[in-house]
Coordinates of C-alpha atoms and ligand atoms in Angstrom, one line a residue:
M9 CA -22.6 -5.9 -2.0
K10 CA -22.2 -8.5 0.8
K11 CA -22.1 -11.4 -2.0
I12 CA -18.6 -10.1 -3.0
F13 CA -16.9 -11.4 0.2
E14 CA -19.3 -14.2 0.6
T15 CA -18.8 -15.6 -2.8
P16 CA -16.0 -18.0 -3.5
I17 CA -13.9 -16.6 -6.5
Y18 CA -10.9 -19.0 -6.4
E19 CA -12.5 -22.3 -5.3
Y20 CA -10.1 -25.2 -4.6
A21 CA -9.4 -27.4 -7.7
R22 CA -7.2 -30.4 -7.9
V23 CA -3.9 -29.8 -10.2
P24 CA -1.3 -32.0 -11.6
D25 CA 1.4 -31.2 -9.0
Q26 CA -0.5 -33.2 -6.5
D27 CA -0.1 -36.3 -8.6
A28 CA 3.6 -36.0 -9.4
V29 CA 5.7 -38.5 -8.2
S30 CA 8.3 -36.0 -6.9
P31 CA 7.7 -32.3 -5.9
V32 CA 7.4 -30.1 -9.0
R33 CA 9.8 -26.9 -8.8
H34 CA 8.5 -23.7 -9.9
P35 CA 10.3 -20.6 -10.3
V36 CA 8.3 -18.4 -8.0
V37 CA 5.7 -19.2 -5.4
V38 CA 3.6 -16.7 -3.8
V39 CA 1.9 -17.4 -0.5
G40 CA -1.2 -15.4 0.3
A41 CA -3.7 -14.0 -2.2
G42 CA -4.2 -10.8 -0.4
P43 CA -3.9 -7.3 -2.2
V44 CA 0.0 -7.9 -2.0
G45 CA 0.4 -11.4 -3.0
L46 CA -2.1 -10.9 -6.0
A47 CA -0.1 -7.9 -7.0
A48 CA 3.0 -9.4 -6.7
A49 CA 1.6 -12.4 -9.0
I50 CA 0.3 -10.0 -11.6
D51 CA 3.6 -8.1 -11.9
L52 CA 5.3 -11.4 -12.2
A53 CA 3.0 -12.7 -15.0
Q54 CA 3.1 -9.2 -16.9
R55 CA 6.8 -10.2 -17.1
D56 CA 6.3 -13.4 -18.2
I57 CA 7.7 -15.0 -14.9
P58 CA 5.7 -18.2 -14.0
V59 CA 4.2 -17.8 -10.8
V60 CA 1.8 -19.9 -8.6
V61 CA -0.3 -18.2 -5.8
L62 CA -1.1 -20.4 -2.7
D63 CA -4.2 -19.1 -0.8
D64 CA -5.8 -21.1 2.0
N65 CA -9.1 -19.2 1.4
D66 CA -11.3 -19.0 -1.7
K67 CA -12.9 -15.8 -1.7
V68 CA -11.7 -12.1 -1.1
S69 CA -11.1 -10.7 2.3
F70 CA -14.3 -9.9 4.3
G71 CA -15.3 -7.1 6.9
S72 CA -13.8 -3.7 7.0
R73 CA -10.3 -3.5 6.3
A74 CA -8.5 -0.9 4.1
I75 CA -10.5 1.9 2.4
C76 CA -7.9 4.7 1.8
F77 CA -5.9 4.1 -1.2
A78 CA -3.1 6.7 -2.1
K79 CA -2.0 8.2 -5.3
R80 CA 1.3 6.2 -5.7
P81 CA -0.4 2.8 -5.3
L82 CA -3.2 3.8 -7.7
E83 CA 0.0 4.7 -10.3
I84 CA 1.4 1.3 -9.3
L85 CA -2.2 -0.5 -10.1
D86 CA -2.2 1.4 -13.2
R87 CA 0.7 -0.5 -14.4
L88 CA -0.8 -3.6 -12.9
G89 CA -3.9 -3.1 -15.2
C90 CA -6.5 -2.5 -12.1
G91 CA -6.0 1.4 -11.5
Q92 CA -9.1 2.5 -13.6
P93 CA -11.7 0.1 -12.1
M94 CA -10.3 1.4 -8.5
V95 CA -10.8 5.0 -9.7
D96 CA -14.0 4.5 -11.2
K97 CA -15.7 2.6 -8.3
G98 CA -14.0 4.6 -5.7
V99 CA -14.7 7.8 -3.8
V100 CA -12.4 10.4 -5.0
W101 CA -11.0 12.8 -2.2
D102 CA -8.3 14.9 -1.4
S103 CA -9.7 17.3 1.4
G104 CA -10.6 16.8 5.0
K105 CA -11.6 18.8 8.0
V106 CA -10.5 18.5 11.8
F107 CA -12.9 19.3 14.4
R108 CA -12.4 19.7 18.3
D109 CA -15.7 19.4 20.2
E110 CA -18.2 20.7 17.7
R111 CA -15.6 23.4 16.4
Q112 CA -14.0 23.0 12.9
I113 CA -10.3 23.8 13.9
Y114 CA -9.1 23.7 10.2
A115 CA -9.5 22.3 6.6
F116 CA -6.6 20.9 4.5
N117 CA -6.1 19.6 0.9
L118 CA -3.9 16.9 0.1
L119 CA -3.2 17.8 -3.4
P120 CA -3.5 21.1 -4.1
E121 CA -1.6 20.9 -7.3
S122 CA -3.3 20.0 -10.7
G123 CA -1.6 17.9 -13.4
H124 CA -1.8 14.6 -11.9
K125 CA -3.7 11.6 -13.5
R126 CA -4.7 10.1 -10.3
P127 CA -6.2 11.8 -7.2
A128 CA -4.4 12.0 -3.7
F129 CA -6.7 9.5 -2.2
I130 CA -9.7 7.3 -3.0
N131 CA -11.8 5.4 -0.6
L132 CA -12.7 1.8 -1.6
Q133 CA -13.6 -1.4 0.5
Q134 CA -10.7 -3.6 0.3
Y135 CA -12.8 -6.6 -1.0
Y136 CA -13.3 -4.4 -4.3
L137 CA -9.6 -4.2 -4.8
E138 CA -9.2 -8.0 -4.2
K139 CA -11.8 -8.5 -6.6
Y140 CA -10.2 -6.4 -9.3
L141 CA -6.8 -7.9 -8.8
V142 CA -8.2 -11.6 -9.4
D143 CA -10.3 -10.4 -12.4
R144 CA -7.0 -9.0 -13.7
L145 CA -5.2 -12.3 -12.9
R146 CA -7.9 -14.2 -14.5
A147 CA -7.6 -12.0 -17.6
L148 CA -3.9 -12.6 -17.8
Q149 CA -4.4 -16.2 -17.5
A150 CA -6.9 -16.1 -20.3
K151 CA -4.3 -14.4 -22.4
G152 CA -1.9 -17.6 -21.8
K153 CA 0.1 -15.4 -19.1
P154 CA 1.8 -18.2 -16.7
V155 CA 0.0 -17.6 -13.6
E156 CA -2.1 -20.1 -11.4
L157 CA -4.3 -19.2 -8.4
R158 CA -4.7 -22.1 -5.9
G159 CA -7.8 -21.5 -3.5
G160 CA -8.1 -24.0 -0.7
N161 CA -4.0 -24.4 -0.4
R162 CA -2.6 -23.9 2.8
L163 CA 1.2 -23.8 3.4
S164 CA 1.8 -25.8 6.2
A165 CA 5.6 -26.3 6.4
V166 CA 8.4 -24.7 4.7
G167 CA 12.2 -25.7 4.2
Q168 CA 15.1 -23.4 3.1
H169 CA 17.7 -24.9 0.8
D170 CA 20.7 -23.7 -1.0
S171 CA 19.1 -24.0 -4.3
H172 CA 15.3 -23.8 -3.5
V173 CA 12.5 -23.6 -0.9
S174 CA 10.4 -26.9 -0.1
L175 CA 6.8 -26.3 0.8
E176 CA 4.3 -28.8 2.2
V177 CA 0.5 -27.5 1.1
D178 CA -2.6 -28.8 2.9
T179 CA -5.6 -29.1 0.9
P180 CA -9.0 -30.4 1.1
E181 CA -8.0 -33.4 -0.4
G182 CA -4.8 -34.1 1.7
P183 CA -1.3 -32.6 1.5
Y184 CA 1.1 -32.5 -1.3
N185 CA 4.9 -31.1 -1.8
I186 CA 6.1 -28.4 -4.4
E187 CA 9.4 -26.5 -4.6
A188 CA 10.2 -22.9 -5.3
D189 CA 13.4 -21.2 -6.6
W190 CA 12.0 -18.2 -4.8
L191 CA 9.1 -17.7 -2.2
I192 CA 7.5 -14.4 -1.7
A193 CA 5.6 -14.7 1.6
C194 CA 2.5 -12.5 1.5
D195 CA 0.5 -14.4 4.2
G196 CA -0.4 -11.2 6.3
A197 CA 0.2 -10.3 9.8
K198 CA 0.2 -13.6 11.4
S199 CA 2.3 -14.9 8.7
A200 CA 2.9 -18.8 9.1
T201 CA 6.2 -18.7 6.9
R202 CA 7.5 -16.3 9.5
T203 CA 6.7 -18.6 12.1
M204 CA 7.9 -21.7 10.7
L205 CA 11.1 -20.1 9.9
G206 CA 11.5 -19.1 13.4
L207 CA 11.7 -15.3 12.5
D208 CA 11.2 -12.3 14.8
F209 CA 8.6 -9.7 14.2
A210 CA 9.6 -6.8 16.7
G211 CA 7.7 -3.7 17.9
R212 CA 5.4 -2.1 19.8
V213 CA 1.5 -2.8 20.8
F214 CA -0.8 0.1 21.4
E215 CA -3.0 0.1 24.2
D216 CA -6.1 1.2 22.8
N217 CA -9.5 -0.1 21.2
F218 CA -11.4 1.3 18.1
L219 CA -14.6 0.5 17.2
I220 CA -15.2 0.3 13.3
A221 CA -18.9 0.6 11.9
D222 CA -19.4 0.6 8.3
T223 CA -22.9 2.3 8.3
I224 CA -25.3 2.2 5.1
M225 CA -27.0 5.4 5.1
E226 CA -28.2 8.1 2.8
A227 CA -26.1 11.2 4.2
D228 CA -25.1 14.5 2.6
F229 CA -22.0 14.8 4.4
P230 CA -19.2 16.0 1.6
T231 CA -16.9 13.6 0.5
E232 CA -14.1 14.5 3.0
R233 CA -12.1 12.8 5.7
W234 CA -13.8 14.1 8.9
F235 CA -11.6 14.0 12.2
W236 CA -12.8 14.9 15.6
F237 CA -11.0 15.2 18.7
D238 CA -13.0 15.0 22.0
P239 CA -16.2 15.1 20.1
P240 CA -19.6 15.4 22.3
F241 CA -20.5 11.9 21.2
N242 CA -17.4 10.1 22.0
R243 CA -16.1 12.5 24.9
G244 CA -12.4 12.3 25.8
Q245 CA -11.8 10.2 22.7
S246 CA -11.4 10.8 18.8
A247 CA -13.6 9.8 16.0
L248 CA -13.2 9.6 12.3
L249 CA -15.7 9.6 9.2
H250 CA -14.9 8.6 5.5
K251 CA -17.4 7.9 2.6
Q252 CA -17.1 4.5 0.9
P253 CA -19.0 3.8 -2.4
D254 CA -22.5 2.0 -2.4
N255 CA -23.4 4.7 0.4
V256 CA -21.3 2.9 3.1
W257 CA -19.8 5.3 5.5
R258 CA -16.6 4.2 7.6
I259 CA -17.0 5.4 11.2
D260 CA -14.2 4.7 13.6
M261 CA -14.7 5.6 17.4
Q262 CA -11.7 5.3 19.9
L263 CA -12.9 3.4 23.0
G264 CA -9.9 3.2 25.4
W265 CA -8.0 0.4 26.8
D266 CA -10.1 -1.0 29.4
I267 CA -13.3 -1.8 27.6
D268 CA -16.0 -4.8 27.7
R269 CA -15.4 -5.9 24.4
E270 CA -18.6 -8.1 24.2
E271 CA -20.7 -5.2 25.6
E272 CA -19.3 -2.7 23.1
L273 CA -19.9 -4.7 20.3
K274 CA -23.7 -5.4 21.1
P275 CA -25.6 -3.7 18.2
E276 CA -27.7 -1.9 20.5
N277 CA -25.0 -0.2 22.2
I278 CA -23.4 0.5 18.8
R279 CA -26.5 1.9 17.3
A280 CA -26.7 4.3 20.5
R281 CA -23.3 5.6 19.8
L282 CA -24.2 6.4 16.1
R283 CA -27.3 7.6 17.0
A284 CA -25.6 10.5 19.2
M285 CA -23.3 11.2 16.4
L286 CA -25.2 11.1 13.6
G287 CA -28.5 12.5 15.1
E288 CA -31.7 10.7 16.1
D289 CA -33.4 11.2 12.8
T290 CA -30.8 9.7 10.4
R291 CA -31.8 6.2 9.5
F292 CA -29.0 3.8 8.9
E293 CA -28.2 0.1 8.7
L294 CA -24.9 -1.5 10.2
E295 CA -23.0 -3.4 7.2
W296 CA -20.0 -4.5 9.5
T297 CA -19.0 -3.8 12.8
S298 CA -15.5 -4.8 14.7
I299 CA -13.1 -3.8 17.4
Y300 CA -9.6 -3.6 16.7
T301 CA -6.3 -3.0 18.1
F302 CA -2.8 -2.6 16.5
Q303 CA 0.9 -2.8 16.6
C304 CA 3.6 -1.2 14.8
C305 CA 6.3 -3.7 14.1
R306 CA 8.5 -5.3 11.3
M307 CA 10.9 -8.0 10.6
E308 CA 14.7 -7.3 11.0
K309 CA 15.2 -8.2 7.0
F310 CA 12.8 -8.6 4.4
R311 CA 14.9 -11.5 2.6
Y312 CA 16.0 -14.6 4.1
G313 CA 17.9 -16.7 1.9
R314 CA 15.4 -17.8 -1.0
V315 CA 12.2 -16.4 0.9
L316 CA 11.3 -12.6 0.7
F317 CA 8.6 -10.9 2.8
A318 CA 6.0 -8.5 1.5
G319 CA 3.4 -6.6 3.0
D320 CA 1.7 -7.2 6.3
A321 CA 3.9 -10.4 6.6
A322 CA 7.2 -8.0 7.0
H323 CA 5.6 -5.2 8.5
Q324 CA 2.4 -3.9 10.3
V325 CA 1.3 -0.3 11.0
S326 CA -1.7 1.4 12.7
P327 CA -4.5 2.3 10.1
F328 CA -3.9 5.9 11.0
G329 CA -2.5 7.2 7.7
A330 CA -3.5 4.2 5.3
R331 CA -0.1 2.7 5.2
G332 CA -0.6 -1.1 5.3
A333 CA -1.9 -2.0 1.8
N334 CA -0.5 1.1 0.3
S335 CA 2.7 0.3 1.5
G336 CA 2.4 -3.5 0.6
L337 CA 1.8 -2.8 -2.9
Q338 CA 5.2 -0.5 -3.0
D339 CA 7.0 -3.6 -1.6
T340 CA 6.1 -5.8 -4.5
D341 CA 6.7 -3.0 -7.0
N342 CA 10.3 -2.7 -5.5
L343 CA 10.6 -6.4 -5.6
V344 CA 9.3 -7.9 -8.7
W345 CA 11.7 -6.1 -11.2
K346 CA 14.6 -7.4 -9.4
L347 CA 13.6 -11.0 -9.0
G348 CA 13.0 -11.1 -12.8
L349 CA 16.5 -10.0 -13.4
V350 CA 18.0 -12.4 -10.7
L351 CA 15.6 -15.1 -12.4
D352 CA 16.9 -14.3 -15.8
G353 CA 20.6 -14.4 -14.7
K354 CA 21.3 -10.7 -15.6
A355 CA 21.7 -9.5 -12.2
P356 CA 23.1 -11.1 -9.0
E357 CA 21.0 -12.3 -5.9
A358 CA 22.6 -9.1 -4.3
L359 CA 20.0 -7.3 -5.9
L360 CA 17.5 -8.8 -3.6
D361 CA 19.3 -7.6 -0.7
S362 CA 18.5 -4.2 -1.7
Y363 CA 14.8 -5.0 -1.8
S364 CA 15.2 -5.6 2.0
D365 CA 17.2 -2.3 2.6
E366 CA 15.1 -0.2 0.5
R367 CA 11.6 -1.5 1.9
V368 CA 13.0 -1.8 5.4
H369 CA 13.9 2.1 5.1
G370 CA 10.2 2.5 3.8
A371 CA 8.9 0.5 6.4
D372 CA 10.6 2.5 9.0
E373 CA 9.3 5.6 7.6
N374 CA 5.9 4.3 7.8
L375 CA 6.3 3.1 11.3
M376 CA 7.6 6.3 12.5
N377 CA 4.6 8.2 11.1
S378 CA 2.2 5.8 12.2
T379 CA 3.4 5.8 15.6
R380 CA 3.7 9.2 15.8
S381 CA 0.0 9.7 14.7
T382 CA -1.0 7.4 17.1
D383 CA 0.7 9.0 20.0
F384 CA -0.8 12.3 18.9
I385 CA -4.3 10.9 18.8
T386 CA -4.1 8.7 22.0
P387 CA -1.6 10.6 24.2
K388 CA -0.1 8.0 26.8
S389 CA 1.1 10.6 29.3
A390 CA -0.3 13.8 31.2
T391 CA 2.5 15.6 29.4
S392 CA 1.7 14.0 25.8
R393 CA -1.9 15.2 26.4
N394 CA -0.8 18.7 27.5
F395 CA 1.4 19.0 24.3
R396 CA -1.5 17.6 22.1
D397 CA -4.0 20.1 23.8
A398 CA -1.8 23.1 23.3
V399 CA -1.4 22.2 19.8
L400 CA -4.9 21.8 19.0
D401 CA -5.6 25.3 20.8
L402 CA -3.0 27.0 18.8
A403 CA -4.1 25.3 15.5
E404 CA -7.7 26.9 16.0
T405 CA -6.3 30.3 15.2
Y406 CA -2.5 29.9 13.9
E407 CA -1.8 28.4 10.5
F408 CA 1.7 27.3 11.8
A409 CA 0.5 25.1 14.4
R410 CA -1.5 23.0 11.9
P411 CA 1.1 20.8 10.3
L412 CA 1.7 19.6 13.9
V413 CA -2.0 18.3 14.4
N414 CA -1.5 14.7 13.5
T415 CA -4.7 12.9 12.6
G416 CA -2.9 10.2 10.6
R417 CA -0.3 11.7 8.4
L418 CA -1.6 10.2 4.9
S419 CA 0.6 7.7 3.1
L420 CA 3.2 9.1 0.9
P421 CA 5.8 6.9 -1.4
C422 CA 9.2 6.7 0.5
V423 CA 12.3 8.3 -1.0
Y424 CA 15.2 5.7 -1.4
D425 CA 17.6 8.2 0.1
G426 CA 21.0 6.4 0.6
S427 CA 20.2 3.3 -1.5
A428 CA 23.2 1.6 -2.8
L429 CA 21.1 1.4 -6.1
N430 CA 21.5 5.3 -6.4
G431 CA 23.6 6.7 -9.2
P432 CA 24.8 10.3 -9.7
D433 CA 22.6 13.3 -9.0
C434 CA 22.5 16.7 -10.5
T435 CA 21.9 19.2 -8.0
T436 CA 20.3 22.0 -10.4
M437 CA 17.2 20.0 -10.9
P438 CA 14.2 19.7 -8.5
D439 CA 15.2 18.0 -5.2
A440 CA 11.9 16.3 -5.1
L441 CA 13.4 14.2 -8.1
R442 CA 16.6 13.3 -6.7
P443 CA 17.8 9.5 -7.2
G444 CA 15.6 7.4 -5.0
S445 CA 12.5 9.4 -5.3
P446 CA 9.5 8.1 -7.4
A447 CA 8.6 9.5 -10.4
I448 CA 6.1 12.6 -10.4
D449 CA 3.1 12.4 -12.9
A450 CA 2.9 15.4 -15.4
P451 CA 0.5 16.1 -18.1
L452 CA 2.0 15.8 -21.6
R453 CA 0.6 17.1 -24.8
E454 CA -0.6 13.6 -25.4
G455 CA -1.7 11.8 -21.9
W456 CA 0.3 11.4 -18.8
L457 CA 3.7 10.9 -18.1
L458 CA 3.6 7.9 -16.0
D459 CA 1.7 5.9 -18.3
R460 CA 4.6 6.8 -20.9
L461 CA 7.5 5.5 -18.5
G462 CA 6.4 2.0 -18.7
N463 CA 7.8 -1.3 -16.6
G464 CA 11.5 -1.4 -17.8
F465 CA 14.6 0.9 -17.3
Q466 CA 14.0 4.0 -19.3
L467 CA 16.2 7.1 -20.1
L468 CA 13.7 10.2 -19.6
A469 CA 15.3 12.7 -21.7
I470 CA 14.3 16.3 -21.7
G471 CA 15.6 18.7 -24.5
V472 CA 18.6 16.5 -24.7
D473 CA 19.5 14.1 -27.9
V474 CA 19.9 10.3 -26.6
P475 CA 19.8 7.1 -28.6
D476 CA 16.6 4.9 -29.1
A477 CA 18.0 2.4 -26.8
L478 CA 21.1 1.3 -24.7
E479 CA 22.1 -2.2 -23.8
D480 CA 24.4 -3.8 -21.1
G481 CA 24.6 -7.1 -20.0
G482 CA 21.4 -8.2 -21.8
I483 CA 19.3 -5.3 -19.9
T484 CA 17.8 -2.8 -22.2
V485 CA 17.2 0.8 -21.5
T486 CA 14.7 2.4 -23.8
A487 CA 14.5 6.2 -24.0
L488 CA 11.4 8.3 -24.1
A489 CA 12.9 12.0 -25.6
L490 CA 10.2 14.6 -24.6
D491 CA 10.4 18.4 -25.2
P492 CA 10.7 20.5 -22.1
D493 CA 7.5 22.5 -23.4
E494 CA 5.2 19.2 -23.3
S495 CA 3.5 21.2 -20.2
A496 CA 4.5 23.8 -17.8
A497 CA 3.8 21.3 -14.9
F498 CA 6.5 18.8 -16.6
A499 CA 9.2 21.4 -17.1
R500 CA 8.6 22.9 -13.5
R501 CA 8.8 19.1 -11.9
Y502 CA 11.4 17.6 -14.1
L503 CA 13.9 20.6 -15.0
G504 CA 13.4 23.4 -12.4
D505 CA 16.2 25.8 -13.8
A506 CA 18.0 23.4 -15.6
P507 CA 17.7 23.9 -19.5
G508 CA 17.6 19.8 -20.3
A509 CA 17.9 16.9 -18.3
V510 CA 18.6 13.2 -18.7
Y511 CA 16.9 10.9 -15.7
L512 CA 17.7 7.1 -15.7
M513 CA 14.3 5.8 -14.5
R514 CA 14.2 2.1 -12.9
P515 CA 11.3 -0.3 -13.7
D516 CA 9.6 0.8 -10.6
Q517 CA 9.6 4.4 -11.9
H518 CA 12.1 5.5 -9.2
V519 CA 15.0 7.7 -10.2
A520 CA 18.1 5.8 -10.4
A521 CA 20.3 8.8 -11.7
R522 CA 20.1 12.3 -13.4
W523 CA 22.4 14.4 -15.5
A524 CA 22.3 17.8 -17.3
D525 CA 23.5 16.1 -20.5
F526 CA 23.9 12.7 -21.9
D527 CA 27.0 10.4 -21.5
A528 CA 26.6 6.9 -22.8
A529 CA 29.6 5.7 -20.3
A530 CA 27.9 7.4 -17.3
V531 CA 24.5 5.8 -17.9
I532 CA 25.8 2.4 -18.1
E533 CA 27.7 2.8 -15.0
A534 CA 24.6 3.9 -13.4
L535 CA 22.7 1.0 -14.9
R536 CA 25.2 -1.2 -13.2
T537 CA 25.0 0.4 -9.9
A538 CA 21.0 0.2 -10.0
T539 CA 21.3 -3.7 -10.8
A540 CA 23.9 -4.4 -8.3
R541 CA 26.3 -5.3 -10.7
T542 CA 29.4 -3.3 -9.6
Ligands
FAD608 C1 -9.5 -1.6 10.3 C2 -8.2 -1.5 9.3 C3 -8.4 -0.4 8.6 C4 -7.3 -0.5 7.5 N1 -7.2 0.6 6.7 C5 -6.3 0.7 5.6 C6 -6.1 1.6 4.7 O1 -7.2 2.5 4.6 N2 -5.4 1.7 3.7 C7 -4.4 0.7 3.7 O2 -3.4 0.8 2.8 N3 -4.5 -0.3 4.5 C8 -5.4 -0.5 5.4 N4 -5.3 -1.4 6.6 C9 -4.1 -2.3 6.3 C10 -4.5 -3.4 5.3 O3 -5.8 -4.1 5.4 C11 -3.4 -4.6 5.2 O4 -2.2 -3.9 5.1 C12 -3.5 -5.4 3.9 O5 -4.8 -6.1 4.1 C13 -2.2 -6.4 3.8 O6 -2.3 -7.1 2.7 P1 -1.5 -8.5 2.6 O7 -1.8 -8.9 1.3 O8 0.0 -8.3 3.0 O9 -2.1 -9.3 3.8 P2 -3.4 -9.8 4.0 O10 -4.4 -9.1 3.4 O11 -3.7 -10.2 5.5 O12 -3.5 -11.3 2.9 C14 -3.1 -12.4 3.4 C15 -3.5 -13.7 2.6 O13 -2.5 -14.9 3.1 C16 -3.6 -16.0 3.3 N5 -3.0 -16.9 4.0 C17 -2.5 -16.7 5.3 N6 -1.7 -17.7 6.0 C18 -1.8 -18.7 4.8 C19 -1.3 -19.9 4.6 N7 -0.6 -20.6 5.6 N8 -1.2 -20.6 3.5 C20 -2.1 -19.8 2.3 N9 -2.5 -18.8 2.5 C21 -2.5 -18.1 3.7 C22 -4.7 -15.2 3.9 O14 -5.8 -16.0 3.6 C23 -4.8 -13.9 3.1 O15 -5.7 -14.3 1.7 C24 -6.4 -1.4 7.5 C25 -6.5 -2.6 8.3 C26 -7.3 -2.5 9.2 C27 -7.4 -3.7 10.1

């Protein structure tokens, strides 16, 4: 298993750009081949937009990082061609238990409703996700799609100009220069692009340390998320247990702020902690150990001229709630179709400001949830601790108190309420699908709704006659006409009490507008609004 992150899979190789007399211009350059940069590149390549990815490394990321991938990012990965290997390899889970001391306070189920292709969550080591993304990128390359992944290429200088971005890139054979119409910075939490452009990253650092021990063991704990407050094996602190593939278990233990890191990281001390948790007789091996601290912060905007920031480069949250990589994938899902329209000259650059507005809104929601979880798990004042303990006392007996227990509310996609791209709403349909909302999956007579919605603008017509396609300003809207009785879940989710519905869906499968009946002029107007052409 370690081989996956020890083996170079995109080694440095010389490219013609290094021998060009003057800097070669590319439509899009992505800096960073983490999950977010790779997802951006695949989405661009699938849309036939030429893209070069620069990464200073030559292999997938090592060690213990993301493990929980939520339903929405899995649906995005389906459209990128990587959802199935993720689900095949991952550990599917949707329930969990919360303990205090040795007592179970309550159990929960994140997806009590059936009728979705993808589960609420899977657990999978981040290096597998990155490997599947690189495999997919290579498969697209083999089909002649315009995508290049350059390992051992470190962005060392960046300059903004009216018409392009200039880049200096360091390689094992020395530096070279290129230019990009647009640069997508996905170079992680310590983003060199951000630093080189002198941009701020403001937020809050949390004074706590967490030990991560990825532990290989044969154990018969169920595939659930288990969270402890004040367990006997880590008094006064918290702990978390999650199953990953290959018999690896993620164990997180809160350590507090004033610790001796070197001492805590000694294998004999980690083993002693794990024996106290797992019992003296449990045989285990340590795959990976580290101590992490975290901050919750974001850039003021995610677009600065011709540079677009995504993923950890743009925002960073605590790991509670699994929002880092999950929200980064939602960033590029929002960005790439917009960039495609701008590059094609079919939409103004202002459409890219809506990327910043919508994803800043998403980041703020994530930051708020992640900060609340962190404050609940690690109360920083006597009053907060009293409140937390009172909630835990009540939650043992009373159901109403359980939603107040915050062990890391798990990542849900954001609704772009208030976005300038949203068109008219028809309020007789369910609120969960108001403009700005991500599409909700549903079973159809054949297959699943999200697989049929695709990657472009679509009119989803339910029990209403619509033409096969509409066109405006070179942008095509194709129709997907379905009967209300495709399935009960489909009718309930999309119609509610309405007899019929017409939804205009964006290429990222968010609702742009909806009506009870079809009106071509209204659809065209909503399409213009959704592409910033009004
Ligand atoms: C302990 C822990 C647990 C986590 N758990 C979860 C979870 O369960 N779910 C979840 O969704 N998220 C989780 N996360 C967060 C997740 O790991 C990150 O959000 C994710 O890796 C961000 O992806 P990225 O592509 O934006 O950045 P990164 O993964 O950091 O990738 C950045 C890439 O840019 C490259 N790079 C950097 N500088 C340059 C340069 N100058 N030139 C060229 N290349 C460069 C780097 O080599 C790297 O390949 C967790 C994080 C931690 C630490």
